[in-house]
Amino acid sequence: MEKITLTERPDLKDQAEAAGFSFHTMYDEPYWDETSVYAFSLEQIEQDLEGPAEALHEMCREAVPYILRQEALLDRLEIPRAHRGWIADSWTRGEPELYGRFDFAYDGRGPAKLLEYNADTPTTLFEAASFQWKWLEDMLGRGQLPEGSDQFNGIHEALVERFREIIEQGENMHFTSVAGATEDYGTVETLAWMANEAGIIPHYMELDKIGLTEEGQFADNESRVIGTLFKLYPWEDLLRDDFAANLATSGCRFVEPPWKALLSNKGLLPVLWEMFPDHPNLLPAYFANDVPEAAQKLFAEQGVVEKPIFSREGQGIKITAPGLSEAAEPGPYDSHPKILQAYHPLPEFDGFKPVIGLWMAGGACCGMGIREDKSAITGNLSRFKPHFIRPGA
């Protein structure tokens, strides 16, 4: 793993705007940054990243029935009691998942360490699946990468195939996100294009335009009943929404399925550590009000990261380690219960610290995106960096 300085494409802005990548620059700062890129060997990708991600996915699936059997764990994860039976039924029925993203700390040498699992509403999809691949093709065409360079990126193809597996061709499928959230819309639009390629008929509407029919079914702003809905809106919010009482009886099929609410929660991290202690790709993690004495000593010596069980874009995270103290700006997640995870330093390249995002289509790891920041907390404005695999490496 190496960071390499490259020349930015002279027509980058035109290419981004032509592709609909409207948020390539935000607040007068680059979000997409190709002035430097990360290079990997094929062995690093296959053995250190792809394989562990798929193994962790299976571990997460094992965690679902483990959690469902324990009311105390459901309480700790703040799963509303009114919806627990419905969530359990969605798992028992085998409702399929679409996608997810694991975030890892990885320096190219030691085992990749899981930081968190974005199991329900992962974004950065367009950048990783589409614009990053176009960058690779352009760089190869311009002779700025070694001939035969590749990229760990089969995200588009894998998700098209996943749509074919879980949704009938010719079926109508609605897609929604919060109005005004440009990045969220970019992810939803990308997924809708993939669904369309899979033979599904996509319809988009903003979240606040969804209503209820007299029969208690969800409907769009053209009064069409919603049979299948992809919602880029987290389960922890939807389960507490005004419409929550209608979720189980609406007849609507949700993507991601309700059982993903158990995994899109930082409380998953101590659950995994309890189930698979000392796993090489996990970091010690505990609920903040239940930390054993040995772990308290480890945290004091190695450092600790405090995370709310619900959090987005680094909000509510605090890091305390030898020589380091960082905290995100106060936000809406601060009041939620916390978990504590052992601090594991991110590698540093030219003052920036990258986080590896590994994309899952069902249970298959299909690609990678990298975000970096000068802070140890990866936030909303952290830069997206492309990558390539060295030929013959």
Coordinates of C-alpha atoms in Angstrom, one line a residue:
M1 CA 0.0 0.0 0.0
E2 CA 1.5 3.3 -1.1
K3 CA 0.3 6.8 -1.8
I4 CA 1.4 8.2 -5.1
T5 CA 1.3 11.8 -6.4
L6 CA -0.4 12.1 -9.8
T7 CA -1.5 14.9 -12.1
E8 CA -5.2 15.8 -11.9
R9 CA -7.0 15.4 -15.2
P10 CA -7.3 18.9 -16.8
D11 CA -10.9 18.3 -17.7
L12 CA -11.9 16.9 -14.3
K13 CA -14.6 19.5 -13.6
D14 CA -16.2 19.1 -17.0
Q15 CA -16.2 15.3 -16.6
A16 CA -17.7 15.5 -13.1
E17 CA -20.4 17.8 -14.2
A18 CA -21.2 15.7 -17.3
A19 CA -21.5 12.6 -15.0
G20 CA -23.8 14.4 -12.7
F21 CA -21.2 14.4 -9.9
S22 CA -22.4 17.7 -8.5
F23 CA -20.7 17.4 -5.1
H24 CA -17.1 16.7 -6.4
T25 CA -16.3 20.0 -4.7
M26 CA -18.0 21.1 -1.5
Y27 CA -17.6 24.3 0.5
D28 CA -14.8 25.4 -1.9
E29 CA -12.8 22.3 -1.0
P30 CA -12.2 19.2 -3.1
Y31 CA -14.2 16.2 -2.1
W32 CA -13.0 14.1 -5.0
D33 CA -9.2 14.4 -5.0
E34 CA -7.1 12.7 -7.6
T35 CA -3.9 14.7 -7.1
S36 CA -2.7 11.6 -5.2
V37 CA -3.9 8.0 -5.2
Y38 CA -3.4 4.8 -3.3
A39 CA -1.7 1.8 -4.9
F40 CA -2.1 -1.8 -3.7
S41 CA -0.9 -5.3 -4.6
L42 CA -3.4 -7.9 -5.6
E43 CA -2.4 -10.0 -2.6
Q44 CA -3.2 -7.1 -0.3
I45 CA -6.7 -6.8 -1.9
E46 CA -7.5 -10.5 -1.9
Q47 CA -6.0 -11.7 1.3
D48 CA -6.0 -8.7 3.6
L49 CA -9.3 -7.0 2.6
E50 CA -11.7 -9.0 0.4
G51 CA -11.4 -12.2 2.3
P52 CA -11.8 -10.7 5.8
A53 CA -14.8 -8.6 4.6
E54 CA -16.6 -11.6 3.5
A55 CA -15.8 -13.5 6.7
L56 CA -17.0 -10.6 8.8
H57 CA -20.2 -10.5 6.8
E58 CA -20.9 -14.1 7.8
M59 CA -20.1 -13.2 11.4
C60 CA -22.6 -10.3 11.2
R61 CA -25.3 -12.7 9.9
E62 CA -24.5 -15.0 12.8
A63 CA -25.0 -12.0 15.1
V64 CA -28.6 -11.4 14.0
P65 CA -30.2 -14.5 15.6
Y66 CA -27.8 -14.1 18.6
I67 CA -29.2 -10.7 19.2
L68 CA -32.8 -11.7 18.6
R69 CA -32.6 -14.3 21.3
Q70 CA -31.7 -11.8 24.0
E71 CA -34.1 -9.1 25.1
A72 CA -31.3 -7.5 27.1
L73 CA -29.3 -7.0 23.9
L74 CA -32.3 -5.6 22.0
D75 CA -32.7 -3.1 24.9
R76 CA -29.0 -2.1 24.6
L77 CA -29.4 -1.6 20.9
E78 CA -32.5 0.5 21.6
I79 CA -34.7 -1.5 19.2
P80 CA -38.2 -0.3 19.9
R81 CA -40.3 -3.1 21.6
A82 CA -43.2 -2.5 19.3
H83 CA -41.2 -3.6 16.3
R84 CA -39.1 -6.4 17.6
G85 CA -41.5 -9.2 16.4
W86 CA -41.7 -7.6 12.9
I87 CA -37.9 -7.4 12.8
A88 CA -37.5 -11.0 13.9
D89 CA -40.1 -12.1 11.3
S90 CA -38.2 -10.4 8.5
W91 CA -35.1 -12.5 9.5
T92 CA -37.1 -15.7 9.8
R93 CA -38.7 -15.1 6.4
G94 CA -35.2 -14.7 4.9
E95 CA -35.8 -11.3 3.5
P96 CA -32.7 -10.6 1.4
E97 CA -30.3 -7.7 1.8
L98 CA -28.9 -5.6 -1.0
Y99 CA -25.7 -4.0 0.0
G100 CA -23.4 -2.6 2.8
R101 CA -20.0 -1.2 3.4
F102 CA -17.4 -2.2 6.0
D103 CA -14.9 0.5 7.1
F104 CA -11.4 -0.7 8.0
A105 CA -8.2 0.6 9.3
Y106 CA -5.4 -0.9 7.2
D107 CA -1.8 0.0 6.6
G108 CA -0.8 -2.6 4.0
R109 CA 0.9 -4.8 6.5
G110 CA -1.0 -6.0 9.6
P111 CA -4.5 -7.4 9.6
A112 CA -7.2 -4.9 8.6
K113 CA -9.3 -3.8 11.7
L114 CA -13.0 -3.3 11.5
L115 CA -14.0 0.3 12.5
E116 CA -17.7 0.0 11.8
Y117 CA -20.3 -1.6 9.5
N118 CA -22.5 0.6 7.4
A119 CA -25.2 -2.0 7.0
D120 CA -28.2 0.1 6.2
T121 CA -27.6 3.4 4.5
P122 CA -24.0 3.5 3.1
T123 CA -23.2 6.4 0.8
T124 CA -20.2 7.2 -1.5
L125 CA -21.5 4.6 -3.9
F126 CA -21.4 6.7 -7.1
E127 CA -17.8 7.8 -6.4
A128 CA -16.6 4.3 -5.7
A129 CA -18.6 2.3 -8.4
S130 CA -18.6 4.7 -11.3
F131 CA -16.5 7.8 -11.2
Q132 CA -13.5 6.0 -9.7
W133 CA -13.6 3.4 -12.6
K134 CA -13.8 6.2 -15.2
W135 CA -10.7 7.7 -13.6
L136 CA -8.8 4.4 -14.0
E137 CA -9.8 4.2 -17.7
D138 CA -8.7 7.8 -18.3
M139 CA -5.4 7.4 -16.5
L140 CA -4.6 4.2 -18.4
G141 CA -5.5 5.9 -21.7
R142 CA -3.3 8.9 -20.9
G143 CA -0.4 6.7 -19.9
Q144 CA -0.3 8.0 -16.3
L145 CA -0.6 4.5 -14.8
P146 CA 1.5 1.4 -15.6
E147 CA 0.0 -0.7 -18.4
G148 CA -2.0 -3.5 -16.9
S149 CA -3.0 -1.6 -13.8
D150 CA -6.4 -2.6 -12.4
Q151 CA -8.8 -1.6 -9.7
F152 CA -10.8 -3.5 -7.0
N153 CA -14.1 -2.4 -8.5
G154 CA -16.8 -4.7 -9.6
I155 CA -19.4 -2.8 -7.6
H156 CA -21.7 -1.8 -10.5
E157 CA -21.9 -5.3 -12.0
A158 CA -22.3 -7.0 -8.6
L159 CA -25.2 -4.8 -7.5
V160 CA -26.9 -5.1 -10.9
E161 CA -26.7 -8.9 -10.4
R162 CA -27.9 -8.6 -6.8
F163 CA -30.9 -6.6 -7.9
R164 CA -31.7 -9.5 -10.3
E165 CA -31.4 -12.0 -7.5
I166 CA -33.7 -10.2 -5.0
I167 CA -36.3 -8.3 -7.2
E168 CA -38.4 -9.7 -10.0
Q169 CA -37.7 -8.3 -13.5
G170 CA -40.5 -5.9 -14.5
E171 CA -41.4 -5.1 -10.9
N172 CA -41.9 -1.5 -9.9
M173 CA -39.5 -0.3 -7.2
H174 CA -39.5 3.0 -5.4
F175 CA -36.4 4.8 -4.3
T176 CA -36.3 7.6 -1.7
S177 CA -34.0 9.9 0.2
V178 CA -34.2 13.1 2.3
A179 CA -34.9 16.2 0.2
G180 CA -31.9 18.5 -0.3
A181 CA -29.3 15.8 0.6
T182 CA -27.2 15.9 -2.5
E183 CA -24.9 13.0 -1.6
D184 CA -27.8 10.9 -0.6
Y185 CA -29.5 11.5 -3.9
G186 CA -26.3 10.6 -5.7
T187 CA -26.4 7.2 -4.0
V188 CA -30.1 6.6 -4.6
E189 CA -29.8 7.7 -8.3
T190 CA -26.9 5.3 -8.8
L191 CA -28.9 2.4 -7.3
A192 CA -31.9 3.2 -9.4
W193 CA -29.8 3.1 -12.6
M194 CA -28.5 -0.3 -11.5
A195 CA -32.0 -1.5 -10.8
N196 CA -33.1 -0.3 -14.2
E197 CA -30.2 -2.2 -15.8
A198 CA -31.5 -5.3 -14.0
G199 CA -34.9 -5.0 -15.6
I200 CA -36.6 -3.3 -12.7
I201 CA -38.8 -0.2 -13.1
P202 CA -37.5 2.5 -10.8
H203 CA -39.5 5.5 -9.4
Y204 CA -37.9 8.2 -7.3
M205 CA -39.6 10.5 -4.8
E206 CA -38.4 12.5 -1.8
L207 CA -39.0 11.0 1.6
D208 CA -41.4 13.6 2.8
K209 CA -43.6 13.0 -0.3
I210 CA -44.6 9.5 0.8
G211 CA -48.1 9.3 2.2
L212 CA -50.7 6.7 3.3
T213 CA -53.7 5.4 1.5
E214 CA -57.0 4.9 3.3
E215 CA -56.1 1.2 3.4
G216 CA -52.9 2.0 5.3
Q217 CA -50.5 1.3 2.4
F218 CA -47.6 3.7 1.5
A219 CA -48.1 5.7 -1.7
D220 CA -46.0 8.1 -3.7
N221 CA -46.8 11.6 -4.8
E222 CA -48.7 10.3 -7.8
S223 CA -50.9 8.1 -5.6
R224 CA -49.2 4.9 -6.7
V225 CA -49.0 2.2 -4.0
I226 CA -45.5 1.4 -3.0
G227 CA -44.9 -2.3 -3.1
T228 CA -41.1 -2.3 -2.8
L229 CA -39.1 0.6 -1.4
F230 CA -35.4 1.3 -1.1
K231 CA -35.0 4.0 1.5
L232 CA -31.8 5.9 2.2
Y233 CA -33.1 6.7 5.6
P234 CA -31.8 4.9 8.7
W235 CA -33.9 2.3 10.4
E236 CA -33.3 3.8 13.8
D237 CA -35.2 6.9 12.6
L238 CA -37.8 5.2 10.6
L239 CA -38.8 3.0 13.5
R240 CA -39.5 6.1 15.5
D241 CA -41.2 8.0 12.7
D242 CA -44.8 9.1 12.7
F243 CA -45.5 6.3 10.1
A244 CA -43.8 3.6 12.2
A245 CA -47.1 2.2 13.3
N246 CA -47.9 1.4 9.7
L247 CA -44.6 -0.3 8.8
A248 CA -45.6 -3.9 9.5
T249 CA -49.2 -3.7 8.1
S250 CA -48.5 -1.6 5.0
G251 CA -47.6 -4.6 2.8
C252 CA -44.5 -2.8 1.7
R253 CA -41.3 -4.6 1.2
F254 CA -38.3 -2.6 2.4
V255 CA -34.7 -2.6 1.1
E256 CA -32.7 -2.9 3.3
P257 CA -34.9 -5.4 5.3
P258 CA -36.0 -4.6 8.9
W259 CA -33.4 -7.1 10.4
K260 CA -30.6 -4.8 9.1
A261 CA -31.6 -2.5 12.0
L262 CA -29.7 -4.9 14.3
L263 CA -26.5 -4.4 12.3
S264 CA -26.7 -0.7 11.4
N265 CA -25.9 0.1 15.0
K266 CA -22.5 0.6 16.7
G267 CA -23.7 -1.8 19.4
L268 CA -22.9 -4.5 16.9
L269 CA -19.2 -4.0 17.6
P270 CA -19.3 -5.2 21.3
V271 CA -21.7 -8.0 20.2
L272 CA -19.1 -9.2 17.6
W273 CA -16.3 -9.0 20.1
E274 CA -18.4 -11.0 22.6
M275 CA -19.1 -13.7 20.0
F276 CA -15.7 -13.8 18.3
P277 CA -13.1 -12.6 21.0
D278 CA -9.6 -12.0 19.7
H279 CA -10.6 -12.3 16.1
P280 CA -7.7 -10.7 14.1
N281 CA -10.0 -8.3 12.2
L282 CA -11.9 -7.0 15.2
L283 CA -11.0 -4.5 17.9
P284 CA -12.0 -5.0 21.6
A285 CA -15.3 -3.3 22.1
Y286 CA -17.8 -3.0 25.0
F287 CA -20.9 -1.2 25.9
A288 CA -19.8 1.9 27.9
N289 CA -21.6 0.9 31.0
D290 CA -20.2 -2.6 31.0
V291 CA -16.4 -2.5 30.6
P292 CA -14.4 -5.2 32.4
E293 CA -11.4 -4.2 34.4
A294 CA -8.9 -5.8 31.9
A295 CA -10.4 -3.8 29.1
Q296 CA -10.3 -0.6 31.2
K297 CA -6.6 -1.1 31.5
L298 CA -6.2 -1.8 27.8
F299 CA -8.1 1.4 27.0
A300 CA -6.0 3.4 29.4
E301 CA -2.7 2.1 27.8
Q302 CA -3.7 1.9 24.1
G303 CA -6.4 4.5 23.8
V304 CA -10.2 4.3 23.3
V305 CA -12.8 5.5 20.9
E306 CA -16.2 6.5 22.2
K307 CA -19.1 6.1 19.7
P308 CA -22.9 6.6 20.1
I309 CA -24.8 3.5 19.0
F310 CA -26.4 5.7 16.3
S311 CA -24.1 8.0 14.4
R312 CA -23.5 9.3 10.9
E313 CA -20.4 10.9 9.3
G314 CA -18.3 10.8 12.5
Q315 CA -20.8 12.7 14.6
G316 CA -20.5 12.1 18.3
I317 CA -17.2 10.3 18.2
K318 CA -14.4 11.0 20.7
I319 CA -10.9 9.6 20.6
T320 CA -8.6 9.6 23.7
A321 CA -5.2 8.0 23.2
P322 CA -1.6 8.7 24.2
G323 CA -0.7 11.9 22.6
L324 CA -4.1 12.3 20.9
S325 CA -7.4 13.8 21.9
E326 CA -10.1 14.5 19.3
A327 CA -13.8 14.9 19.3
A328 CA -16.4 15.6 16.6
E329 CA -18.6 18.6 16.9
P330 CA -21.6 18.1 19.1
G331 CA -24.6 16.7 17.2
P332 CA -27.9 15.0 17.3
Y333 CA -26.5 11.6 18.3
D334 CA -24.8 12.7 21.5
S335 CA -27.7 11.7 23.8
H336 CA -27.6 8.0 22.7
P337 CA -25.9 5.3 24.7
K338 CA -22.2 4.8 23.9
I339 CA -19.9 1.9 23.1
L340 CA -16.1 1.9 23.7
Q341 CA -13.8 0.5 21.1
A342 CA -10.0 0.1 21.4
Y343 CA -8.2 2.8 19.5
H344 CA -6.3 1.6 16.5
P345 CA -4.3 4.3 14.7
L346 CA -4.9 4.9 11.1
P347 CA -1.9 4.9 8.8
E348 CA -0.7 8.4 7.9
F349 CA 0.4 9.4 4.4
D350 CA 1.5 13.1 3.8
G351 CA -0.5 14.1 6.9
F352 CA -3.7 12.4 5.8
K353 CA -5.2 9.3 7.4
P354 CA -7.1 6.9 5.0
V355 CA -10.1 4.7 5.9
I356 CA -10.7 1.7 3.6
G357 CA -14.4 1.2 2.6
L358 CA -15.2 -2.3 1.3
W359 CA -18.5 -2.7 -0.5
M360 CA -20.7 -5.7 -0.2
A361 CA -23.3 -7.0 -2.7
G362 CA -25.2 -9.5 -0.6
G363 CA -22.4 -11.6 0.9
A364 CA -19.8 -10.8 -1.8
C365 CA -17.1 -8.1 -1.4
C366 CA -17.1 -6.4 -4.7
G367 CA -15.0 -3.2 -4.5
M368 CA -13.3 -0.5 -2.5
G369 CA -13.4 3.2 -1.9
I370 CA -11.0 5.2 0.2
R371 CA -11.6 8.4 2.2
E372 CA -8.9 10.3 4.0
D373 CA -8.7 13.2 6.4
K374 CA -6.1 15.0 8.5
S375 CA -8.3 14.2 11.5
A376 CA -8.4 10.7 13.0
I377 CA -12.2 11.0 12.7
T378 CA -13.5 10.6 9.1
G379 CA -16.3 13.1 8.6
N380 CA -18.7 14.4 6.0
L381 CA -16.0 16.5 4.2
S382 CA -13.2 13.9 4.2
R383 CA -11.8 13.5 0.7
F384 CA -12.5 10.6 -1.6
K385 CA -9.3 9.1 -3.1
P386 CA -9.1 6.7 -6.1
H387 CA -6.9 3.6 -6.0
F388 CA -5.4 1.1 -8.4
I389 CA -3.8 -2.4 -8.3
R390 CA -0.2 -2.6 -9.5
P391 CA 0.3 -5.0 -12.4
G392 CA 2.1 -8.1 -11.5
A393 CA 2.2 -7.1 -7.8

